[in-house]
Coordinates of C-alpha atoms and ligand atoms in Angstrom, one line a residue:
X1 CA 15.0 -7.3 -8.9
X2 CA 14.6 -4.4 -6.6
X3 CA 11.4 -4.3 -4.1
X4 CA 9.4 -1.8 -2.6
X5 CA 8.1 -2.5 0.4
X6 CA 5.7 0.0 2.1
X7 CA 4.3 0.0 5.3
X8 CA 1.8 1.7 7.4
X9 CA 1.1 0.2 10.7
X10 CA 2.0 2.2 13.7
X11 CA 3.3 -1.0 15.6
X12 CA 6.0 -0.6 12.8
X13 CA 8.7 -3.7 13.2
X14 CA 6.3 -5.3 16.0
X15 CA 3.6 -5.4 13.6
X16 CA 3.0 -9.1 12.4
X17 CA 2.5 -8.2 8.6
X18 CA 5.6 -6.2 8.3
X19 CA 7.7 -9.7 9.8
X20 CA 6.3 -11.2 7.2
X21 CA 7.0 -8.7 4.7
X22 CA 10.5 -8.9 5.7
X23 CA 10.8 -12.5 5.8
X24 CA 9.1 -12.5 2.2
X25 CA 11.5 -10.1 1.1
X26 CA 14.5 -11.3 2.5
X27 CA 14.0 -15.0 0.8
X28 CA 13.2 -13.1 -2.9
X29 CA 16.6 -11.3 -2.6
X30 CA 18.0 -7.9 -4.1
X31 CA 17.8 -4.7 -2.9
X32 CA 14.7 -3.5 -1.0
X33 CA 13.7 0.1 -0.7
X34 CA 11.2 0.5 2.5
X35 CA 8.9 3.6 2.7
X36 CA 7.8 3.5 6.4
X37 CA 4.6 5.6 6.3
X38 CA 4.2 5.4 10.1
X39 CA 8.1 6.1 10.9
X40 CA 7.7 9.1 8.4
X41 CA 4.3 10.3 8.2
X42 CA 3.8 11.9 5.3
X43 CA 2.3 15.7 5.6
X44 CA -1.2 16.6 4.5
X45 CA -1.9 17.8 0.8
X46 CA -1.7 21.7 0.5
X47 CA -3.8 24.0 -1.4
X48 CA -0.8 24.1 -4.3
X49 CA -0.9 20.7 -4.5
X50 CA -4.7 20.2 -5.0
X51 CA -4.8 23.1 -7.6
X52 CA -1.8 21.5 -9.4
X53 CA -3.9 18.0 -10.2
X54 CA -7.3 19.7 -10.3
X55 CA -6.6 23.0 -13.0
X56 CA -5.6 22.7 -16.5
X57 CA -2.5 24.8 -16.1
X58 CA -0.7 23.5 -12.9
X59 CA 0.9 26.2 -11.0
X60 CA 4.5 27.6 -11.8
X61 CA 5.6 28.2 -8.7
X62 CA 7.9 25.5 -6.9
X63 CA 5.6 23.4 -5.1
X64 CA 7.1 21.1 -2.6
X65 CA 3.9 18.7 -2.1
X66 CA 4.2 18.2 -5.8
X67 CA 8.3 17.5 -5.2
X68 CA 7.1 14.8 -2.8
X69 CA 4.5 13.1 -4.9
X70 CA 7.7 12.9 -7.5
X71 CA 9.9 11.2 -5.1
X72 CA 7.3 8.8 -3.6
X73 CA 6.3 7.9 -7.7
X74 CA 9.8 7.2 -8.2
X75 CA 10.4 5.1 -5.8
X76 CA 7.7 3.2 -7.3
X77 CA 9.5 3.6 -11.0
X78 CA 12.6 2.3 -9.6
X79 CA 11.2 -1.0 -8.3
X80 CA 10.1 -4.1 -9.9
X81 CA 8.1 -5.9 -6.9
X82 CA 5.7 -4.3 -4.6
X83 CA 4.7 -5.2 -1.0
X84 CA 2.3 -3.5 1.0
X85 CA 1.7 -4.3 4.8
X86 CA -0.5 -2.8 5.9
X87 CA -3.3 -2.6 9.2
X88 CA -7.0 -2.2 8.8
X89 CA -8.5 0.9 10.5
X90 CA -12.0 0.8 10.6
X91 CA -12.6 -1.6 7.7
X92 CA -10.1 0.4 5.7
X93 CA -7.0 1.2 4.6
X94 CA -5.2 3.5 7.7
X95 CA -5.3 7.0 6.9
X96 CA -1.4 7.5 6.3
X97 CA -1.3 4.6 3.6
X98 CA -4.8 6.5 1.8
X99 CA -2.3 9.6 2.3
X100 CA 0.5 7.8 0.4
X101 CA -2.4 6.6 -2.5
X102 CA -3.2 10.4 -2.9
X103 CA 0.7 11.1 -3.1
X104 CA 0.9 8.1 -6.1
X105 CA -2.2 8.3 -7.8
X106 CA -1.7 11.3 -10.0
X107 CA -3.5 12.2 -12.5
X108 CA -1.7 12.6 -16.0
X109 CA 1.4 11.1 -14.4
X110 CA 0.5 7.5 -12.9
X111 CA -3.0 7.0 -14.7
X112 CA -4.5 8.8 -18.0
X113 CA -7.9 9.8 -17.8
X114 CA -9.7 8.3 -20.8
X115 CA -13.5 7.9 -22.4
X116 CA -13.0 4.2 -21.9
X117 CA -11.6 4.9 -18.0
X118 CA -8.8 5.7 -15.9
X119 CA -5.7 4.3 -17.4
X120 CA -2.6 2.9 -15.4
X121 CA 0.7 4.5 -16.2
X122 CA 3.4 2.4 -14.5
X123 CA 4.7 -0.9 -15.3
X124 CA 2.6 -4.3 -14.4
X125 CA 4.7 -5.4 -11.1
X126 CA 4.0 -8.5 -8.8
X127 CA 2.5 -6.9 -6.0
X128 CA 1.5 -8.8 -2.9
X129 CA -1.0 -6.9 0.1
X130 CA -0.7 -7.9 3.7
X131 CA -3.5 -7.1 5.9
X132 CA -3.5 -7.3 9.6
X133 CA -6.8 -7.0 11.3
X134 CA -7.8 -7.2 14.5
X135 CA -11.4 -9.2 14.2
X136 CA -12.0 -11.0 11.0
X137 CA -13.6 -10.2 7.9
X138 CA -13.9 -12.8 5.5
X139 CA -16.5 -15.2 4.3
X140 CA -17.3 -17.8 7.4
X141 CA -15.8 -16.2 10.3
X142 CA -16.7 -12.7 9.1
X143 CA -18.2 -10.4 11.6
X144 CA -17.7 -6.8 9.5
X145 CA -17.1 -5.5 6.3
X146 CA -13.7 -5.2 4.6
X147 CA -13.2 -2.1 2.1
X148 CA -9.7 -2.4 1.8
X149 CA -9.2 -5.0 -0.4
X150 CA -11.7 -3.8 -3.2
X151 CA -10.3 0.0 -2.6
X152 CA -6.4 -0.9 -3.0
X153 CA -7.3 -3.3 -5.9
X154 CA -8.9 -0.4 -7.8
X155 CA -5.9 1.8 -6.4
X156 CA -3.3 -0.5 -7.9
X157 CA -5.2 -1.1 -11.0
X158 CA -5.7 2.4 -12.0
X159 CA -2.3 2.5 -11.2
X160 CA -1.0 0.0 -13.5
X161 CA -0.5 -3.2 -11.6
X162 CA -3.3 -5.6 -11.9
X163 CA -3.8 -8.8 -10.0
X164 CA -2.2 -8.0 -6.7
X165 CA -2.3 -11.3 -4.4
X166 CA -3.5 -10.5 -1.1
X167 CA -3.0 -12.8 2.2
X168 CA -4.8 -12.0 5.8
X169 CA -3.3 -11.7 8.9
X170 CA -6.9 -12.1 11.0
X171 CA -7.9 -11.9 14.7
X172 CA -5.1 -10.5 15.8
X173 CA -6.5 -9.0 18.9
X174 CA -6.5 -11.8 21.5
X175 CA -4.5 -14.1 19.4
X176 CA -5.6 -17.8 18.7
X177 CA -2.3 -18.5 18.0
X178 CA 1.5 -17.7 18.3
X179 CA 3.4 -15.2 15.9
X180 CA 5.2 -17.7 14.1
X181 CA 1.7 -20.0 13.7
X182 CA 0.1 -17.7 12.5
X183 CA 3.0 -16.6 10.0
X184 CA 2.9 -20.1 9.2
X185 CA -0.5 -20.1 8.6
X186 CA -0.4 -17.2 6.1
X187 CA 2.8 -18.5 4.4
X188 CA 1.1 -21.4 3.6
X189 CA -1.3 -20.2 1.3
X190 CA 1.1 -17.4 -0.4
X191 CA 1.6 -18.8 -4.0
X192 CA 4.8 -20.1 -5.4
X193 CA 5.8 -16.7 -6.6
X194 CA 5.6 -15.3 -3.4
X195 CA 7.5 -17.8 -1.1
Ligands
FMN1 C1 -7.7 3.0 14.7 C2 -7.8 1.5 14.7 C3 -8.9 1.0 14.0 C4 -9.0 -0.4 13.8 N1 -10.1 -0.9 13.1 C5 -10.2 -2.2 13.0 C6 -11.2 -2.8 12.2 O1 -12.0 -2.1 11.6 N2 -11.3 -4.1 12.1 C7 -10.4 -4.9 12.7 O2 -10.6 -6.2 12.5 N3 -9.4 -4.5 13.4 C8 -9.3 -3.1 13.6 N4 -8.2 -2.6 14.3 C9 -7.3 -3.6 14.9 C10 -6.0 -3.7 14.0 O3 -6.4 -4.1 12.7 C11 -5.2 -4.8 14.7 O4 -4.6 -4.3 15.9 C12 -4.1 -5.3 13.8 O5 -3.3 -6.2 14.5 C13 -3.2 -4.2 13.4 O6 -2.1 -4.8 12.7 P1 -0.6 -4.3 12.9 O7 -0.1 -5.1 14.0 O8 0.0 -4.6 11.6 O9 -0.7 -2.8 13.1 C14 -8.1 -1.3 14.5 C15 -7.0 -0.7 15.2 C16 -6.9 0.6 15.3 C17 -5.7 1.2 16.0

C-alpha cells in the first residue's frame, strides 16, 4: 500500500512531526512517495491557471501551472495512505502547504460542484495530520485559536477523504520534554491503524 507523505515545515527532517511521519511510515511498510513542499516550494498560481479553473472553456494553450496541478493530483491517485506533517503558522496551515491545497483542489477534477455541495472526487484513503505548534491550542491548555484543523478537514473532505485522524505536536517552543517523549507522547494516542 503505497503512501504519500507530504510535508511543509521549513525545519524539514529536523522538524519533530516529519520524524514521526517517518517513523509512522516506516513501521506501515511499502513504498512511500514524499512531496517536500519546503525542499521544493511550489511556484505561485499564474493568471492561465486561475482562468483555466474559473471560465467555462479553459484555455488551449499549454499551461504549465495546470501540468503541475496534474502531477501533484496524481501523486495523490497513485497512493493509498496519506500523511501530512505539517507546522502551524499563525493558527494556520503554512502558506506553501495552502499553495499545495490550491494545486489539489480542482474544480471539476478532484471535487464536482453540486446543488447539494462540493463533491470529493478521489478515493476515501486513511489519512493521518500531524501538527506541530509552537504554543498550544487545544481545549485546557489553549491559549489561541487553531484554524487548521477545521480548514484541512473541509480541504480533505471536499476532496474525497473523510475522517482524517489528527495528533498534536504542542509547545514545541521551549520544550517540556525531550524529542523522543514527546514522540512518545503523541504515539500513544495514534489509533491502532496508525501505529
Ligand atoms: C511564521 C511562523 C508562525 C508561527 N505561528 C505559530 C502559531 O500561530 N501558533 C503556534 O503555536 N506556533 C507558531 N509558530 C511556531 C511553530 O508552530 C513551531 O516552531 C513548530 O515547532 C513548528 O513545527 P516544525 O518543527 O514542524 O516546523 C510559528 C512559527 C513560524 C515560523
Amino acid at each position: 500500500m503505497p503512501t504519500l507523505l507530504v510535508t511543509a515545515s521549513p525545519h524539514r527532517d529536523e522538524a519533530l512531526g516529519n520524524r514521526l511521519a517517518r517513523q509512522i511510515a516506516a513501521r506501515k511498510g511499502g513504498d512511500l512517495l514524499v512531496r517536500d513542499l519546503a525542499a521544493e516550494p511550489l511556484p505561485p498560481l499564474t493568471v492561465d491557471y486561475a482562468r483555466a479553473l474559473t471560465l467555462r472553456d479553459p484555455l488551449p494553450r499549454s499551461n504549465a501551472t495546470l501540468e503541475l496541478s496534474e502531477r501533484l493530483i496524481e501523486e495523490l491517485e497513485s497512493t493509498d495512505r496519506l500523511i501530512i506533517a505539517t507546522p502551524m503558522h499563525n493558527f494556520g496551515m503554512p502558506a506553501a502547504l495552502k499553495l499545495w491545497v490550491d494545486y489539489v483542489l480542482r474544480i471539476h477534477r478532484t471535487f464536482a460542484p453540486t446543488p447539494q455541495g462540493k463533491v470529493g472526487l478521489l478515493a476515501a484513503r486513511p489519512t493521518l495530520v500531524i501538527v506541530s505548534s509552537g504554543g498550544f491550542h487545544r481545549a485546557g491548555e489553549s491559549k489561541q485559536p487553531n484554524f487548521l484543523t477545521p480548514h484541512l478537514e473541509a480541504v480533505l473532505s471536499t476532496l474525497g477523504i473523510r475522517a482524517p485522524e489528527f495528533v498534536y505536536l504542542e509547545g514545541l517552543v521551549g520544550r517540556r520534554a525531550t524529542p523522543e517523549a514527546m514522540i512518545a507522547e503523541a504515539v500513544a494516542v495514534l489509533g491502532d491503524a496508525w501505529y
